[in-house]
Short mmCIF file of C-alpha atoms and ligand atoms in Angstrom, two decimals:
data_model
loop_
_atom_site.label_atom_id
_atom_site.label_comp_id
_atom_site.label_asym_id
_atom_site.label_seq_id
_atom_site.Cartn_x
_atom_site.Cartn_y
_atom_site.Cartn_z
CA MET A 946 0.00 0.00 0.00
CA GLU A 947 1.12 3.59 -0.71
CA ASP A 948 1.35 6.23 2.00
CA ILE A 949 0.31 9.10 -0.27
CA VAL A 950 -1.13 9.10 -3.79
CA ILE A 951 -0.82 12.52 -5.41
CA ILE A 952 -3.16 13.21 -8.34
CA GLY A 953 -1.56 15.67 -10.76
CA ALA A 954 2.09 16.32 -11.66
CA GLY A 955 1.93 20.12 -11.89
CA THR A 956 3.74 22.49 -9.55
CA ALA A 957 1.50 21.66 -6.56
CA GLY A 958 1.62 17.89 -7.08
CA LEU A 959 5.38 17.69 -7.66
CA SER A 960 6.06 20.02 -4.70
CA ALA A 961 3.91 17.71 -2.56
CA ALA A 962 5.90 14.70 -3.82
CA ILE A 963 9.20 16.39 -2.85
CA TYR A 964 7.94 17.08 0.68
CA ALA A 965 6.38 13.61 1.08
CA ARG A 966 9.58 11.85 0.00
CA ARG A 967 11.76 14.03 2.22
CA ALA A 968 9.49 13.00 5.11
CA GLY A 969 10.18 9.35 4.23
CA LYS A 970 6.73 8.51 2.88
CA LYS A 971 6.00 6.24 -0.09
CA ALA A 972 4.53 8.56 -2.72
CA VAL A 973 3.19 7.91 -6.18
CA VAL A 974 2.14 10.74 -8.49
CA LEU A 975 -0.55 9.98 -11.10
CA GLU A 976 -0.77 12.26 -14.13
CA ALA A 977 -3.13 12.01 -17.12
CA MET A 978 -1.08 14.15 -19.53
CA THR A 979 2.52 15.29 -19.07
CA TYR A 980 4.41 16.60 -16.03
CA GLY A 981 4.53 20.32 -15.26
CA GLY A 982 0.90 21.39 -15.57
CA GLN A 983 0.10 24.83 -16.97
CA ILE A 984 3.45 26.41 -16.15
CA ILE A 985 5.13 24.30 -18.82
CA ASN A 986 3.58 26.67 -21.41
CA THR A 987 4.89 29.87 -19.82
CA PRO A 988 7.78 31.27 -21.86
CA ASP A 989 9.49 33.19 -19.07
CA ILE A 990 8.82 33.11 -15.32
CA GLU A 991 9.94 36.31 -13.61
CA ASN A 992 8.04 36.17 -10.33
CA TYR A 993 9.26 33.04 -8.53
CA PRO A 994 11.28 34.29 -5.56
CA GLY A 995 14.99 33.53 -5.86
CA ILE A 996 14.91 32.86 -9.61
CA LYS A 997 15.21 35.95 -11.83
CA HIS A 998 14.28 34.22 -15.10
CA ILE A 999 13.43 30.66 -16.04
CA SER A 1000 11.27 29.12 -18.75
CA GLY A 1001 8.21 27.18 -17.61
CA PHE A 1002 9.60 24.06 -19.26
CA ASP A 1003 12.92 24.28 -17.39
CA PHE A 1004 11.12 25.00 -14.12
CA ALA A 1005 8.76 22.02 -14.54
CA THR A 1006 11.61 19.73 -15.61
CA GLY A 1007 13.60 20.78 -12.55
CA LEU A 1008 10.64 19.91 -10.30
CA TYR A 1009 10.15 16.55 -12.05
CA GLU A 1010 13.84 15.64 -11.72
CA GLN A 1011 13.93 16.73 -8.08
CA ALA A 1012 10.86 14.64 -7.19
CA THR A 1013 12.06 11.52 -9.03
CA ALA A 1014 15.61 11.84 -7.64
CA LEU A 1015 14.05 11.79 -4.16
CA GLY A 1016 12.27 8.54 -5.05
CA ALA A 1017 8.78 9.70 -6.03
CA GLU A 1018 7.19 7.38 -8.57
CA ILE A 1019 5.43 9.25 -11.40
CA LYS A 1020 2.95 7.28 -13.50
CA PHE A 1021 1.11 8.58 -16.54
CA GLU A 1022 -2.40 7.25 -15.91
CA LYS A 1023 -5.73 9.06 -15.85
CA VAL A 1024 -7.49 8.83 -12.49
CA THR A 1025 -11.17 7.95 -12.83
CA GLY A 1026 -12.26 8.03 -9.18
CA ILE A 1027 -11.54 7.27 -5.53
CA LYS A 1028 -13.29 4.59 -3.44
CA LEU A 1029 -13.40 4.99 0.34
CA SER A 1030 -13.49 1.95 2.66
CA SER A 1031 -14.70 1.82 6.23
CA ASP A 1032 -11.16 0.97 7.42
CA GLY A 1033 -9.91 4.34 6.04
CA ILE A 1034 -8.09 2.86 3.04
CA LYS A 1035 -8.58 4.84 -0.16
CA THR A 1036 -8.52 3.07 -3.53
CA VAL A 1037 -7.51 5.38 -6.36
CA LYS A 1038 -8.73 3.96 -9.67
CA THR A 1039 -7.05 4.83 -12.95
CA SER A 1040 -7.74 3.89 -16.57
CA SER A 1041 -5.34 0.92 -16.24
CA SER A 1042 -4.79 0.16 -12.56
CA GLU A 1043 -5.70 0.92 -8.96
CA TYR A 1044 -3.69 2.06 -5.95
CA LYS A 1045 -4.49 1.49 -2.27
CA THR A 1046 -3.27 4.32 -0.07
CA LYS A 1047 -3.60 5.93 3.34
CA ALA A 1048 -3.79 9.50 2.06
CA VAL A 1049 -4.54 11.29 -1.21
CA ILE A 1050 -3.61 14.77 -2.41
CA LEU A 1051 -5.80 16.17 -5.20
CA ALA A 1052 -3.61 18.52 -7.25
CA THR A 1053 -5.49 18.46 -10.52
CA GLY A 1054 -4.91 22.10 -11.52
CA ALA A 1055 -7.22 23.58 -14.14
CA LYS A 1056 -7.66 23.54 -17.92
CA ASN A 1057 -8.04 26.33 -20.50
CA ARG A 1058 -11.43 28.04 -20.65
CA PRO A 1059 -12.86 28.23 -24.18
CA LEU A 1060 -14.56 31.42 -25.40
CA GLY A 1061 -17.61 29.40 -26.41
CA LEU A 1062 -17.73 30.82 -29.95
CA ASP A 1063 -19.22 29.02 -32.94
CA ARG A 1064 -16.58 26.86 -34.70
CA GLU A 1065 -14.00 27.44 -31.92
CA GLU A 1066 -13.39 23.71 -31.49
CA GLU A 1067 -13.31 23.05 -35.25
CA LEU A 1068 -10.70 25.80 -35.84
CA THR A 1069 -8.51 24.80 -32.89
CA GLY A 1070 -5.23 23.80 -34.50
CA SER A 1071 -6.19 25.68 -37.69
CA GLY A 1072 -5.58 29.22 -36.51
CA VAL A 1073 -7.03 29.00 -33.01
CA SER A 1074 -4.68 28.09 -30.16
CA TYR A 1075 -4.59 28.12 -26.35
CA CYS A 1076 -0.79 27.89 -26.07
CA ALA A 1077 1.54 30.59 -27.41
CA THR A 1078 4.76 28.74 -26.53
CA CYS A 1079 3.54 25.54 -28.22
CA ASP A 1080 2.17 27.12 -31.42
CA GLY A 1081 3.74 30.60 -31.64
CA ALA A 1082 6.49 29.49 -34.05
CA PHE A 1083 3.84 28.65 -36.69
CA TYR A 1084 2.98 32.37 -36.83
CA LYS A 1085 6.49 33.78 -37.34
CA GLY A 1086 6.25 37.02 -39.36
CA LYS A 1087 2.41 36.87 -39.33
CA THR A 1088 -0.39 38.80 -37.64
CA VAL A 1089 -2.03 37.34 -34.55
CA ALA A 1090 -4.42 38.34 -31.77
CA VAL A 1091 -4.37 37.37 -28.10
CA ASN A 1092 -7.61 37.48 -26.10
CA GLY A 1093 -7.58 38.06 -22.33
CA GLY A 1094 -6.38 40.47 -19.65
CA GLY A 1095 -4.66 38.14 -17.17
CA ASN A 1096 -1.01 37.19 -16.73
CA THR A 1097 -1.26 34.45 -19.35
CA ALA A 1098 -2.59 36.78 -22.08
CA ILE A 1099 -0.01 39.49 -21.37
CA GLU A 1100 2.88 36.99 -21.25
CA ASP A 1101 1.63 35.30 -24.44
CA ALA A 1102 1.35 38.64 -26.25
CA ALA A 1103 4.89 39.61 -25.16
CA PHE A 1104 6.25 36.27 -26.36
CA LEU A 1105 4.40 36.50 -29.70
CA SER A 1106 5.54 40.11 -30.27
CA SER A 1107 9.10 38.83 -30.59
CA LEU A 1108 8.06 36.40 -33.37
CA CYS A 1109 5.14 37.99 -35.19
CA LYS A 1110 4.79 41.02 -37.45
CA LYS A 1111 1.82 42.35 -35.46
CA VAL A 1112 0.01 41.36 -32.25
CA TYR A 1113 -3.43 42.62 -31.22
CA LEU A 1114 -4.23 42.31 -27.51
CA ILE A 1115 -8.01 42.14 -27.15
CA HIS A 1116 -9.54 42.47 -23.69
CA ARG A 1117 -13.15 42.89 -22.59
CA ARG A 1118 -12.35 45.67 -20.07
CA ASP A 1119 -9.82 48.50 -19.81
CA LYS A 1120 -8.39 47.21 -16.51
CA PHE A 1121 -6.08 44.22 -16.30
CA ARG A 1122 -5.71 41.35 -13.87
CA ALA A 1123 -2.14 40.87 -15.08
CA ASP A 1124 0.80 42.41 -13.19
CA ALA A 1125 0.90 46.14 -13.98
CA ALA A 1126 4.64 46.04 -14.75
CA ASP A 1127 4.10 43.46 -17.49
CA VAL A 1128 1.19 45.41 -19.01
CA GLU A 1129 3.36 48.55 -19.20
CA LYS A 1130 6.22 46.59 -20.84
CA LEU A 1131 3.79 45.22 -23.42
CA LYS A 1132 2.32 48.67 -24.16
CA ALA A 1133 5.82 49.90 -25.02
CA LYS A 1134 6.21 47.36 -27.84
CA GLU A 1135 5.83 48.90 -31.28
CA ASN A 1136 4.17 45.92 -32.95
CA VAL A 1137 1.51 45.44 -30.23
CA GLU A 1138 -1.88 47.16 -30.44
CA PHE A 1139 -4.34 47.07 -27.53
CA ILE A 1140 -8.05 46.76 -28.37
CA LEU A 1141 -9.88 47.28 -25.08
CA ASP A 1142 -13.49 47.05 -23.92
CA SER A 1143 -13.96 44.54 -26.70
CA THR A 1144 -14.98 40.94 -27.13
CA ILE A 1145 -14.66 38.58 -30.06
CA SER A 1146 -18.07 37.91 -31.58
CA ARG A 1147 -17.18 35.75 -34.60
CA LEU A 1148 -14.42 33.55 -35.98
CA GLU A 1149 -14.00 33.84 -39.76
CA GLY A 1150 -12.46 31.57 -42.39
CA ASP A 1151 -13.32 28.26 -44.02
CA ASP A 1152 -10.82 25.52 -43.11
CA THR A 1153 -8.42 27.95 -41.44
CA LEU A 1154 -8.97 31.10 -39.41
CA THR A 1155 -8.50 34.23 -41.53
CA GLY A 1156 -10.07 36.89 -39.34
CA ILE A 1157 -12.30 37.81 -36.41
CA GLU A 1158 -15.19 40.13 -35.73
CA ILE A 1159 -14.80 42.29 -32.63
CA HIS A 1160 -17.55 43.97 -30.70
CA ASN A 1161 -16.89 47.06 -28.58
CA VAL A 1162 -18.92 46.58 -25.40
CA LYS A 1163 -19.10 50.33 -24.65
CA ASN A 1164 -20.24 51.77 -28.00
CA ALA A 1165 -21.54 48.56 -29.68
CA VAL A 1166 -19.35 49.22 -32.75
CA LYS A 1167 -18.25 46.10 -34.62
CA GLN A 1168 -14.98 45.83 -36.50
CA HIS A 1169 -13.24 43.18 -38.54
CA LEU A 1170 -9.59 42.18 -38.14
CA ASP A 1171 -7.59 40.10 -40.62
CA ILE A 1172 -5.43 37.75 -38.55
CA ASP A 1173 -3.56 34.50 -39.12
CA GLY A 1174 -3.82 33.23 -35.56
CA LEU A 1175 -5.88 33.73 -32.42
CA PHE A 1176 -4.49 32.84 -29.00
CA ILE A 1177 -7.23 32.46 -26.40
CA ALA A 1178 -6.07 33.15 -22.82
CA VAL A 1179 -9.28 33.83 -20.91
CA GLY A 1180 -8.51 31.87 -17.78
CA GLN A 1181 -8.91 28.35 -16.54
CA ILE A 1182 -11.66 26.04 -15.39
CA PRO A 1183 -11.23 23.18 -12.92
CA ASP A 1184 -11.96 19.55 -13.75
CA ASN A 1185 -12.79 17.81 -10.47
CA SER A 1186 -16.04 16.03 -11.24
CA ALA A 1187 -14.41 12.61 -10.66
CA PHE A 1188 -13.86 13.60 -7.01
CA ALA A 1189 -17.24 15.13 -6.17
CA ASP A 1190 -18.12 12.21 -3.88
CA VAL A 1191 -14.98 12.51 -1.72
CA ALA A 1192 -14.47 16.29 -1.72
CA GLU A 1193 -16.97 19.13 -1.70
CA LEU A 1194 -16.88 21.32 -4.83
CA ASP A 1195 -17.94 24.96 -5.04
CA GLU A 1196 -20.34 26.24 -7.72
CA LYS A 1197 -17.45 26.67 -10.19
CA GLY A 1198 -16.10 23.16 -9.56
CA TYR A 1199 -13.12 24.06 -7.33
CA ILE A 1200 -12.43 21.76 -4.37
CA LYS A 1201 -13.50 23.42 -1.16
CA ALA A 1202 -10.58 23.70 1.30
CA GLY A 1203 -8.88 26.37 3.36
CA GLU A 1204 -5.19 27.18 3.74
CA ASP A 1205 -4.72 23.86 5.60
CA CYS A 1206 -5.58 22.07 2.31
CA ARG A 1207 -7.98 19.64 4.07
CA THR A 1208 -11.11 18.44 2.28
CA LYS A 1209 -14.28 17.15 3.94
CA THR A 1210 -12.83 13.59 3.95
CA PRO A 1211 -10.13 12.74 6.52
CA GLY A 1212 -6.96 11.73 4.67
CA ILE A 1213 -7.90 13.51 1.45
CA PHE A 1214 -6.13 16.81 0.87
CA THR A 1215 -6.01 19.25 -2.04
CA ALA A 1216 -3.32 21.60 -3.33
CA GLY A 1217 -2.83 24.27 -5.98
CA ASP A 1218 -5.12 25.83 -8.57
CA CYS A 1219 -7.84 23.16 -8.19
CA ARG A 1220 -8.79 24.34 -4.69
CA THR A 1221 -10.86 27.34 -3.62
CA LYS A 1222 -8.51 30.29 -3.14
CA THR A 1223 -8.10 33.91 -4.18
CA VAL A 1224 -4.52 33.87 -5.48
CA ARG A 1225 -3.45 31.28 -8.04
CA GLN A 1226 0.27 31.66 -8.66
CA LEU A 1227 3.28 29.40 -9.04
CA THR A 1228 4.36 30.35 -5.52
CA THR A 1229 0.96 29.51 -4.02
CA ALA A 1230 0.85 26.17 -5.88
CA ALA A 1231 4.28 25.22 -4.52
CA SER A 1232 3.27 26.41 -1.07
CA ASP A 1233 0.04 24.37 -1.14
CA GLY A 1234 2.05 21.31 -2.19
CA ALA A 1235 4.19 21.63 0.93
CA VAL A 1236 1.22 22.27 3.25
CA ALA A 1237 -0.85 19.38 1.85
CA ALA A 1238 2.09 16.95 1.92
CA LEU A 1239 3.00 17.73 5.52
CA ALA A 1240 -0.67 17.42 6.55
CA ALA A 1241 -0.88 14.09 4.69
CA CYS A 1242 2.33 12.88 6.38
CA SER A 1243 0.98 13.63 9.83
CA TYR A 1244 -2.33 11.95 8.88
CA CYS A 1245 -0.36 8.83 7.85
CA ASP A 1246 1.55 8.90 11.17
CA SER A 1247 -1.60 9.21 13.25
CA THR A 1248 -3.93 6.87 11.38
CA GLU A 1249 -4.72 3.33 12.48
CA ILE A 1250 -4.56 2.08 8.88
CA ASN A 1251 -2.06 -0.80 8.63
CA SER A 1252 0.47 -0.86 5.78
P1 NAP B 2048 -7.09 34.99 -15.29
O1 NAP B 2048 -6.14 35.69 -14.42
O2 NAP B 2048 -8.31 34.37 -14.70
O3 NAP B 2048 -7.52 36.01 -16.43
C1 NAP B 2048 -8.47 35.64 -17.39
C2 NAP B 2048 -8.74 36.86 -18.26
O4 NAP B 2048 -9.65 36.47 -19.27
C3 NAP B 2048 -9.36 38.02 -17.50
O5 NAP B 2048 -8.78 39.22 -17.93
C4 NAP B 2048 -10.83 37.95 -17.88
O6 NAP B 2048 -11.44 39.21 -17.99
C5 NAP B 2048 -10.77 37.35 -19.26
N1 NAP B 2048 -11.95 36.53 -19.55
C6 NAP B 2048 -12.51 35.55 -18.82
N2 NAP B 2048 -13.56 35.02 -19.44
C7 NAP B 2048 -13.67 35.69 -20.61
C8 NAP B 2048 -14.57 35.61 -21.70
N3 NAP B 2048 -15.55 34.71 -21.73
N4 NAP B 2048 -14.39 36.46 -22.73
C9 NAP B 2048 -13.40 37.37 -22.72
N5 NAP B 2048 -12.51 37.49 -21.73
C10 NAP B 2048 -12.65 36.67 -20.69
O7 NAP B 2048 -6.41 33.78 -16.13
P2 NAP B 2048 -4.89 33.53 -16.55
O8 NAP B 2048 -4.28 34.74 -17.14
O9 NAP B 2048 -4.88 32.28 -17.34
O10 NAP B 2048 -4.19 33.23 -15.17
C11 NAP B 2048 -4.71 32.18 -14.32
C12 NAP B 2048 -3.94 32.25 -13.00
O11 NAP B 2048 -2.59 31.87 -13.23
C13 NAP B 2048 -3.93 33.65 -12.41
O12 NAP B 2048 -3.97 33.57 -11.03
C14 NAP B 2048 -2.60 34.20 -12.87
O13 NAP B 2048 -2.11 35.22 -12.03
C15 NAP B 2048 -1.75 32.94 -12.82
N6 NAP B 2048 -0.62 33.05 -13.75
C16 NAP B 2048 0.55 33.38 -13.20
C17 NAP B 2048 1.67 33.50 -14.02
C18 NAP B 2048 2.95 33.85 -13.37
O14 NAP B 2048 2.98 33.92 -12.16
N7 NAP B 2048 4.02 34.09 -14.13
C19 NAP B 2048 1.56 33.30 -15.40
C20 NAP B 2048 0.33 32.99 -15.93
C21 NAP B 2048 -0.77 32.85 -15.09
P3 NAP B 2048 -11.81 40.07 -16.67
O15 NAP B 2048 -10.53 40.60 -16.15
O16 NAP B 2048 -12.73 41.11 -17.21
O17 NAP B 2048 -12.51 39.11 -15.75
#
């Protein structure tokens, strides 16, 4: 039997694995996709204390290597649910296996929110993208638009401005959630044009995106933009429905837990962007990983469950 099963190999999950292993616990990390979570797509991290600059890929790879060097097992399997037994043992079921464990840490992160426009899914990969670092190179020397006003949109637009002829930054308000310093840096770039108080009302093009229709929310004026690519960065949505029977979810689907990372079920903890919180940053994901792992370790030490 495992001591701790960690679901998700993003910053929170891998930080939890590092703390669990350093406390001498058997820890397995289960991940449906690839290690690193959302940060792997960030071109340049500038706000992790102690590190002036690092790419998201290098940061995530460093975490992965640190966790595995400490003995954490990382398996690429999609978790489908958790069964609770009266003796306190939790059985974590995946698409190909199952794991019995004393404690579980849910660190499932969040996925990209779509705009919900007609043909958005059909044009994804044909001009519509959710990842500037993955797909930006396809638009070298071309004209693109980024939609959103958070850190992701501003970082994506900055990254694309170094590759593309022209970048439009479209945001539905004139105030930004992104760090003010980054917004100012982006405004100073000659090939970036801000289109504020505006939403995208239509995607245009047959097999490939060729343009968009924009709607100004203040004066109702519509305009057309010819673009080769659209990068959608309008936030994230959680995906925790598989755990609704073991952890309480809020109306948006985030796992309800406070700063102690405890869910309603003893022995089940949660960490990172998937839990209810006001600040979702790399630092808070790493911090949650540590808190949840140490809480899970003390649960393992105090529980009557036999190994
Ligand atoms: P976010 O901060 O939630 O921002 C989403 C943006 O999309 C907001 O500006 C929002 O507008 C806009 N939006 C939401 N729904 C929309 C819709 N249907 N149509 C048009 N616009 C819409 O998301 P994020 O930028 O992906 O960041 C997620 C979290 O990760 C944040 O906590 C962020 O700080 C963090 N992050 C950190 C770093 C870093 O530390 N380096 C990098 C990236 C992300 P409103 O402002 O009007 O609501």
